[in-house]
Coordinates of C-alpha atoms and ligand atoms in Angstrom, one line a residue:
M13 CA 0.0 0.0 0.0
P14 CA 1.2 3.6 -0.7
N15 CA 2.9 4.6 2.5
N16 CA 1.2 7.7 3.6
R17 CA -0.1 5.7 6.6
Y18 CA 1.5 8.0 9.1
S19 CA 1.0 11.3 7.3
R20 CA -1.3 12.8 10.0
Q21 CA 1.3 12.0 12.6
L22 CA 4.3 13.2 10.6
I23 CA 2.8 16.7 10.3
L24 CA 2.3 17.0 14.0
P25 CA 5.2 19.3 15.2
Q26 CA 5.3 17.2 18.5
L27 CA 6.2 14.1 16.6
G28 CA 7.5 14.8 13.1
K29 CA 9.8 12.6 11.1
E30 CA 12.2 12.1 14.0
G31 CA 9.5 11.2 16.5
Q32 CA 8.0 8.7 14.0
Q33 CA 11.4 7.1 13.4
R34 CA 11.8 6.7 17.2
L35 CA 8.4 5.1 17.5
R36 CA 9.3 2.8 14.6
S37 CA 12.4 1.5 16.4
S38 CA 10.7 1.0 19.8
K39 CA 9.8 -2.2 21.6
V40 CA 6.8 -2.3 23.9
L41 CA 5.8 -5.0 26.4
L42 CA 2.1 -5.0 27.2
V43 CA 0.9 -7.1 30.2
G44 CA -2.8 -7.9 29.7
A45 CA -4.8 -7.6 26.5
G46 CA -8.3 -6.9 28.0
G47 CA -10.1 -3.5 28.2
T48 CA -7.2 -1.1 28.8
G49 CA -4.6 -3.4 27.3
G50 CA -6.7 -3.7 24.1
A51 CA -7.0 0.1 23.8
I52 CA -3.3 0.6 24.4
A53 CA -2.4 -2.1 21.8
C54 CA -4.7 -0.7 19.1
L55 CA -3.3 2.8 19.4
L56 CA 0.4 1.9 19.6
V57 CA 0.2 -0.6 16.8
R58 CA -1.7 1.9 14.6
A59 CA 0.9 4.6 15.5
G60 CA 3.6 2.4 14.1
I61 CA 5.8 1.2 17.0
G62 CA 8.4 -1.4 16.0
K63 CA 7.4 -4.4 18.1
L64 CA 4.6 -5.2 20.5
T65 CA 4.9 -8.2 22.8
L66 CA 1.7 -8.9 24.6
L67 CA 1.0 -11.4 27.4
D68 CA -2.5 -12.5 28.4
R69 CA -3.4 -15.5 30.5
D70 CA -7.2 -15.5 29.9
V71 CA -9.7 -16.7 27.5
V72 CA -12.5 -14.4 26.1
E73 CA -15.6 -14.5 28.2
P74 CA -19.1 -13.1 27.5
S75 CA -18.6 -10.5 30.3
N76 CA -15.6 -9.1 28.5
L77 CA -17.4 -8.0 25.4
H78 CA -18.9 -4.8 26.6
R79 CA -15.5 -3.2 27.0
Q80 CA -12.8 -5.3 25.2
Q81 CA -12.6 -3.9 21.7
L82 CA -10.3 -6.5 20.2
F83 CA -12.8 -9.4 20.6
G84 CA -16.2 -10.4 19.4
E85 CA -18.9 -13.1 20.0
K86 CA -17.1 -15.6 17.8
D87 CA -14.0 -15.4 20.1
I88 CA -15.7 -16.7 23.3
G89 CA -13.6 -19.4 24.9
A90 CA -10.4 -18.7 22.9
P91 CA -7.2 -17.4 24.5
K92 CA -6.8 -13.6 24.1
A93 CA -3.0 -13.9 23.5
Y94 CA -3.6 -15.9 20.3
L95 CA -6.5 -13.8 19.0
A96 CA -5.1 -10.3 19.7
P97 CA -2.0 -10.5 17.4
E98 CA -4.1 -11.5 14.4
V99 CA -6.5 -8.5 14.9
L100 CA -3.6 -6.1 15.5
R101 CA -1.6 -7.3 12.5
S102 CA -4.7 -6.6 10.3
M103 CA -4.5 -3.0 11.6
N104 CA -0.9 -2.5 10.8
S105 CA 1.2 -5.3 9.3
E106 CA 4.4 -3.3 9.6
V107 CA 4.5 -3.9 13.4
E108 CA 5.9 -7.1 14.7
V109 CA 3.3 -8.4 17.2
V110 CA 4.0 -11.4 19.5
G111 CA 1.3 -12.9 21.7
L112 CA 2.2 -15.1 24.7
A113 CA -0.5 -17.0 26.5
E114 CA 1.4 -16.8 29.8
D115 CA 1.2 -15.4 33.2
F116 CA 3.6 -12.5 33.8
S117 CA 5.5 -14.0 36.6
P118 CA 8.9 -14.1 38.3
A119 CA 9.9 -16.8 35.9
N120 CA 9.7 -14.6 32.8
A121 CA 9.5 -11.0 34.1
E122 CA 13.1 -9.9 33.9
R123 CA 13.7 -11.4 30.5
L124 CA 10.6 -9.8 29.0
V125 CA 11.3 -6.4 30.7
A126 CA 14.9 -6.4 29.6
G127 CA 13.9 -6.8 26.0
S128 CA 11.5 -3.8 26.0
D129 CA 11.9 0.0 26.0
I130 CA 8.7 0.5 28.1
V131 CA 6.2 -1.7 29.8
M132 CA 2.4 -1.0 29.7
D133 CA 0.0 -2.2 32.4
G134 CA -3.1 -3.8 31.0
T135 CA -3.6 -6.1 34.0
D136 CA -6.5 -6.3 36.4
N137 CA -4.7 -7.1 39.6
L138 CA -2.2 -5.6 42.0
E139 CA -0.1 -8.7 42.4
T140 CA 1.0 -8.6 38.7
R141 CA 1.6 -4.9 39.0
F142 CA 4.0 -5.4 41.9
I143 CA 5.9 -8.0 39.7
I144 CA 6.1 -5.4 36.9
N145 CA 7.2 -2.8 39.3
D146 CA 9.9 -5.0 40.8
A147 CA 11.3 -6.0 37.4
C148 CA 11.2 -2.4 36.1
V149 CA 12.9 -0.9 39.2
K150 CA 15.5 -3.6 39.2
L151 CA 16.3 -3.1 35.5
G152 CA 15.8 0.6 35.4
R153 CA 13.0 0.4 32.8
P154 CA 9.9 2.8 32.7
W155 CA 6.4 1.5 33.0
I156 CA 2.9 3.0 32.9
Y157 CA 0.5 2.0 35.6
V158 CA -3.1 2.0 34.4
G159 CA -6.3 1.1 36.4
A160 CA -10.0 1.2 35.5
I161 CA -12.7 0.4 38.0
G162 CA -16.3 1.6 38.3
T163 CA -16.3 5.0 36.6
Y164 CA -12.8 5.8 37.8
G165 CA -9.5 5.5 36.0
M166 CA -5.9 6.0 37.2
R167 CA -2.6 6.4 35.4
A168 CA 0.9 7.0 36.6
F169 CA 4.2 7.0 34.6
I170 CA 6.7 5.2 36.7
R171 CA 10.3 6.1 35.9
P172 CA 12.7 4.4 38.3
D173 CA 15.5 6.6 37.2
R174 CA 13.7 9.8 38.3
G175 CA 10.8 9.4 40.7
A176 CA 8.4 7.3 42.7
C177 CA 7.7 3.7 42.0
L178 CA 4.3 2.0 42.5
R179 CA 5.2 0.8 46.0
C180 CA 6.1 4.4 47.1
F181 CA 2.3 5.1 46.9
I182 CA 0.9 1.6 47.2
P183 CA 3.3 -0.1 49.7
S184 CA 1.6 -3.5 49.9
A185 CA -1.3 -5.4 48.5
P186 CA -4.6 -4.9 50.4
G187 CA -6.1 -8.2 51.7
A188 CA -8.1 -10.3 49.3
G189 CA -11.7 -9.1 49.0
T190 CA -11.0 -5.6 50.5
V191 CA -10.6 -3.7 47.2
P192 CA -13.3 -3.5 44.5
T193 CA -12.7 -5.4 41.3
C194 CA -14.4 -5.2 37.9
A195 CA -16.5 -8.1 39.0
T196 CA -17.7 -6.6 42.3
A197 CA -17.8 -2.9 41.3
G198 CA -18.4 -3.1 37.6
V199 CA -16.7 -0.9 35.0
L200 CA -18.1 1.7 32.7
N201 CA -16.9 0.7 29.3
T202 CA -15.6 4.1 28.4
V203 CA -13.1 4.1 31.3
P204 CA -10.7 1.4 30.0
A205 CA -10.9 3.1 26.5
I206 CA -10.1 6.6 28.0
M207 CA -7.3 5.3 30.3
G208 CA -5.8 3.1 27.6
A209 CA -5.7 6.2 25.3
L210 CA -4.2 8.4 28.0
A211 CA -1.5 5.7 28.7
A212 CA -0.8 5.3 25.0
S213 CA -0.3 9.1 24.6
E214 CA 2.3 9.1 27.4
A215 CA 4.1 6.0 25.9
M216 CA 4.3 7.8 22.5
K217 CA 5.6 11.0 24.1
Y218 CA 8.3 9.0 26.0
L219 CA 9.2 6.9 23.0
A220 CA 9.4 10.0 20.8
G221 CA 11.8 11.6 23.3
A222 CA 9.3 14.2 24.7
P223 CA 8.8 15.1 28.4
V224 CA 6.1 13.0 30.1
S225 CA 3.7 13.6 32.9
E226 CA 5.1 12.7 36.3
K227 CA 1.8 12.9 38.3
L228 CA -0.8 10.3 39.2
L229 CA -3.9 11.1 37.2
V230 CA -7.2 10.1 38.7
L231 CA -10.4 10.8 36.8
D232 CA -14.1 10.0 37.0
A233 CA -15.5 9.5 33.6
W234 CA -19.1 10.0 34.9
T235 CA -18.6 13.3 36.6
E236 CA -15.6 14.5 34.6
E237 CA -13.8 15.4 37.7
Y238 CA -10.1 14.8 37.6
H239 CA -7.1 15.1 40.0
S240 CA -3.5 15.3 39.2
I241 CA -1.5 14.2 42.2
S242 CA 2.3 14.7 42.7
L243 CA 4.2 11.6 43.7
S244 CA 7.5 11.5 45.5
R245 CA 9.9 8.8 46.0
R246 CA 10.0 7.4 49.6
K247 CA 13.4 6.6 51.0
D248 CA 11.8 3.7 53.0
C249 CA 10.1 2.2 50.0
P250 CA 10.9 -1.5 50.1
C251 CA 11.4 -1.6 46.3
C252 CA 13.1 1.5 45.0
G253 CA 14.4 2.7 48.4
K254 CA 15.7 -0.5 49.8
R255 CA 16.0 -2.4 46.5
R256 CA 14.2 -5.5 47.9
F257 CA 12.4 -7.2 45.0
E258 CA 10.0 -9.4 47.0
F259 CA 7.7 -10.1 44.2
L260 CA 10.4 -11.4 41.9
E261 CA 11.8 -13.6 44.6
A262 CA 8.7 -15.8 45.1
P263 CA 9.7 -19.5 45.3
V264 CA 9.3 -21.5 42.2
Q265 CA 6.4 -23.9 42.8
T266 CA 3.0 -24.9 41.3
K267 CA 0.9 -21.8 41.5
V268 CA -2.9 -21.9 42.1
Q269 CA -4.8 -18.7 41.7
V270 CA -8.4 -18.0 42.0
L271 CA -9.1 -15.5 39.2
C272 CA -11.3 -13.0 40.9
G273 CA -14.7 -12.5 39.2
H274 CA -14.1 -15.1 36.5
D275 CA -15.4 -18.2 38.4
S276 CA -12.2 -19.9 37.5
V277 CA -8.9 -21.0 38.9
Q278 CA -5.5 -20.9 37.1
I279 CA -2.9 -23.5 37.7
T280 CA 0.7 -22.8 36.5
P281 CA 3.3 -25.5 36.8
P282 CA 6.7 -24.5 38.3
R283 CA 8.4 -25.0 34.9
P284 CA 6.9 -24.8 31.4
A285 CA 6.0 -28.2 30.0
A286 CA 5.7 -29.3 26.4
L287 CA 2.4 -31.3 26.5
D288 CA 1.4 -33.5 23.6
L289 CA -2.1 -32.1 23.3
Q290 CA -3.3 -34.6 20.7
R291 CA -2.4 -37.5 23.0
L292 CA -4.1 -35.8 25.9
A293 CA -7.2 -35.2 23.8
A294 CA -7.3 -38.8 22.9
A295 CA -7.0 -39.8 26.6
F296 CA -9.8 -37.4 27.5
S297 CA -12.3 -38.7 24.9
E298 CA -14.2 -40.7 27.6
S299 CA -14.2 -37.8 30.1
G300 CA -16.1 -35.2 28.1
D301 CA -16.1 -33.1 25.0
V302 CA -12.6 -32.2 23.8
E303 CA -11.4 -29.7 21.2
V304 CA -7.8 -29.2 20.2
H305 CA -6.8 -25.8 18.8
G306 CA -3.1 -26.0 18.0
L307 CA -1.5 -24.5 21.2
W308 CA -4.4 -25.3 23.6
L309 CA -7.2 -27.6 24.1
V310 CA -10.6 -27.3 25.8
L311 CA -12.2 -30.1 27.8
V312 CA -15.8 -29.7 29.0
A313 CA -16.4 -32.2 31.7
G314 CA -19.6 -31.8 33.6
Q315 CA -19.9 -28.3 35.0
H316 CA -16.2 -27.6 34.4
R317 CA -14.5 -26.2 31.3
I318 CA -10.8 -26.8 31.4
T319 CA -8.5 -25.0 29.1
I320 CA -5.0 -26.6 28.9
F321 CA -2.1 -24.9 27.2
K322 CA 0.8 -26.6 25.6
N323 CA 3.1 -25.2 28.3
G324 CA 1.1 -27.0 31.1
R325 CA -0.8 -24.0 32.4
A326 CA -4.5 -24.6 32.8
L327 CA -7.6 -22.5 33.4
I328 CA -10.4 -24.3 35.2
S329 CA -13.7 -22.6 34.8
G330 CA -16.8 -23.4 36.8
T331 CA -15.2 -23.3 40.2
N332 CA -13.7 -20.8 42.6
D333 CA -12.3 -23.6 44.8
E334 CA -8.6 -24.2 44.8
K335 CA -8.9 -27.8 46.0
T336 CA -11.4 -28.8 43.4
A337 CA -9.2 -27.1 40.7
R338 CA -6.0 -28.9 41.9
A339 CA -7.8 -32.2 41.9
L340 CA -9.1 -31.7 38.4
Y341 CA -5.6 -30.7 37.2
A342 CA -4.1 -33.7 38.8
R343 CA -6.7 -35.9 37.2
Y344 CA -6.3 -34.6 33.7
V345 CA -2.8 -33.2 33.4
G346 CA -0.9 -34.8 36.3
N347 CA 1.1 -33.3 39.1
Ligands
ZN27 ZN1 9.4 3.1 45.5

């Protein structure tokens, strides 16, 4: 196609040819490809970054469709990390897009962050944000924190070389069940779109070499009230002050996580496996309905829908109980 694709960006004095070239040579890591992550991905890919690596551990659910613009009804049940790159490449085939159906975890965090110029937060939980924060502070990489809940959105540009990190203003994770989630508080579908766009703007400014906002932005999309809050680094911050990276140092073991609001449990083995999905599918034929889709398979057994990835990770839907999920995993995949 004739390449005037970026003509409306090139004439912006804030970007120009040099800014566009800088975008073109940039590598972005996006953790989470849901509501905010999908908005970030679309905008950065259309703007012509060089490479986008996106991680997402979930499959598309009906309750995602009101806000997650990369996916439609036909995608229900399929892993977002495999669907999103295809959609994004259709928007701009000049960008290299890599999708990983993995958890962002201590096992892969430093390697992924080290290969990126900036990390974008498209997650829905604080635990993963603390892992991003640890890896970025340890390696001196910038990242953009983004949150969307109810009618509120938050955004902060974390620059470990200059200012506060996430744990300077959120020192530790509140107890389970004490903070609202999208499942308990809902989310207005414009909020992830707005916050994703505001985060993508800051990323483009940074990648193009322009100054960026150093404040925490909090806005209410319903009332249009917004606050811009100055953040300062705390000397006693366990992460950037004392350089203790607690979230990267978690022991390597099988991880069982109840995915809040999804009625599902994720099981991640300590080390990636290389499962023979065809063989597993044949073994499951008596247990329920099985479908193999290349890199993952789906087994529907009674009330449970079990998605098993080639690397051994599994999503068990239809339960919020760790013991039940562990037992199903042991039965179908092994220990
Ligand atoms: Zn800090």
